[in-house]
Amino acid sequence: MNAKQQISDAKLVLAINGGSSSLKFALFDKGRSLERIISGEIERIGSTKAKFSYRDGSNGPQKKHYLVVPDHRAAAVFLLHWLDQHFGLRGIIAVGHRIVHGGNRFIEPTLVTSQLLKELRRLSPFDPEHLPSELTALETFHRQMPGVPQTACFDTAFHYAMPRVAQILPLPRRLQARGVRRYGFHGLSYEYLMEELTRVAGRKAAHSRVVLAHLGNGASMAAVSGGKSQDTSMGFTPAAGLPMSTRSGDLDPGLIWYLARTEKMLPHQFNKMVNEQSGLLGISETSSDMRDLLARETKDVRAAEAVVHFCYQARKWIGAYAAALGGLDTLVFSGGIGENSPVIRERICEDLEFLGVKVNKARNSRGPGIISARNSRVTVRVMRTDEEVVIARAASLLLKK
Ligand code: AMP
């Protein structure tokens, strides 16, 4: 029996995690407690030099090549063909998809039907940056794999039961009826982190006052107590809260009118600016990647300023959430920056000693695990997040039902 045949006899669950210009995937073996077989990503969808990369399991060497995929439909078709060649599509018994926005209605993983697709299309204006491309990929998988159950997992669901005081936006009340409120995102990541925290630290610690900091290209924080989201920095869309790689985070709303008057900036241009040209990229004028900025900070004042601003804002949000929770017991760093950059973690935690946060240098440089000092009142942890496994678990659970 060859490798493809062995795998195609297995019961595989495929997790799809689409972004505005990317499509991440991971394939899990349901027969082996959802062991990860392969994961990968198509990046820069829409450009003439999209990149396809993948690795075996979680830590195998990365393999990559370039391809041309004009849109998410083409990316999904390419991926399906590639998976069929390497593993055989017949072995895939369920597919799970991350969907950024579930609005007020979708608060748990939901089986994909034509009706659901229609309703999600109606939600598209809630997040025009992400939802349309995610739905295009979802529809392509749905169509090309008839008979294979597909599950939609919503990034907003983790925050659904946030207290009303954290949900409402201080705008005219009539907008609430149209669904305008704080939803919050990164919910699949937060769900994973809370499950892991319970596993490694116990239920008591996970049910105490926790701040989760997901710091990646998109960055957000969640204030959690009793194991439930109490508040989160992203809002109606993922553009709110902390400064991010290219997103501004919170801004003065007065800027919209100011730029409309003085620069004749139109709403769609404003939207493009705050989503694609701001944050680390906007301040540094050179890169949205924290690694580049750290490499350049001693010789480029703009790069230095971007890094300082990011750390300062992150520290401010931790302080705000400690106040919202009435204290802090655990702080978790995650996401590409949170997981991989000891220097950023150290700078964020600087001057937080008054809150009981004390990072140990040696532990911090080692990475995942506890990085706080033994005498730190707050336990500070670095945890690798895994949105794809949350998607795969939901897809295989729905299969059972
Ligand atoms: P994510 O969106 O979670 O995949 O995070 C991606 C971002 O993590 C990249 O754009 C980098 O800015 C950041 N990142 C990854 N590795 C490092 C590192 N070693 N140091 C600083 N930032 C990093």
Short mmCIF file of N, CA and C and ligand atoms in Angstrom, two decimals, residues 216-217 289-291 294 335-337 340-341, ligand 1:
data_model
loop_
_atom_site.label_atom_id
_atom_site.label_comp_id
_atom_site.label_asym_id
_atom_site.label_seq_id
_atom_site.Cartn_x
_atom_site.Cartn_y
_atom_site.Cartn_z
N GLY A 216 -0.53 39.19 16.72
CA GLY A 216 -0.01 38.72 15.44
C GLY A 216 -0.14 39.86 14.45
N ASN A 217 -0.30 39.55 13.16
CA ASN A 217 -0.57 40.64 12.21
C ASN A 217 -1.83 41.38 12.63
N ASP A 289 6.04 44.17 9.37
CA ASP A 289 6.54 42.98 10.07
C ASP A 289 7.41 43.39 11.25
N MET A 290 7.02 42.94 12.43
CA MET A 290 7.74 43.33 13.63
C MET A 290 9.22 42.94 13.57
N ARG A 291 9.53 41.82 12.90
CA ARG A 291 10.93 41.39 12.80
C ARG A 291 11.77 42.42 12.07
N LEU A 294 12.28 45.52 14.37
CA LEU A 294 13.25 45.31 15.44
C LEU A 294 14.67 45.33 14.88
N GLY A 335 0.00 34.49 19.46
CA GLY A 335 0.10 35.12 18.13
C GLY A 335 1.57 35.22 17.73
N GLY A 336 1.82 35.50 16.45
CA GLY A 336 3.20 35.51 15.92
C GLY A 336 4.17 36.37 16.72
N ILE A 337 3.76 37.55 17.12
CA ILE A 337 4.65 38.43 17.89
C ILE A 337 4.71 37.95 19.35
N ASN A 340 6.77 34.68 19.64
CA ASN A 340 8.16 34.60 19.15
C ASN A 340 9.07 35.74 19.52
N SER A 341 8.56 36.76 20.18
CA SER A 341 9.44 37.91 20.42
C SER A 341 9.62 38.22 21.92
P1 AMP B 1 0.46 35.87 12.93
O1 AMP B 1 -0.50 36.82 12.27
O2 AMP B 1 0.00 35.42 14.29
O3 AMP B 1 0.88 34.73 12.05
O4 AMP B 1 1.77 36.72 13.22
C1 AMP B 1 2.58 37.16 12.15
C2 AMP B 1 3.52 38.24 12.62
O5 AMP B 1 4.30 37.78 13.74
C3 AMP B 1 4.59 38.60 11.59
O6 AMP B 1 4.13 39.53 10.68
C4 AMP B 1 5.68 39.17 12.44
O7 AMP B 1 5.49 40.55 12.57
C5 AMP B 1 5.49 38.53 13.80
N1 AMP B 1 6.62 37.69 14.17
C6 AMP B 1 6.85 36.39 13.84
N2 AMP B 1 8.02 35.98 14.37
C7 AMP B 1 8.54 37.01 15.05
C8 AMP B 1 9.73 37.24 15.81
N3 AMP B 1 10.62 36.27 15.99
N4 AMP B 1 9.93 38.45 16.36
C9 AMP B 1 9.04 39.45 16.18
N5 AMP B 1 7.90 39.31 15.49
C10 AMP B 1 7.65 38.12 14.92
#
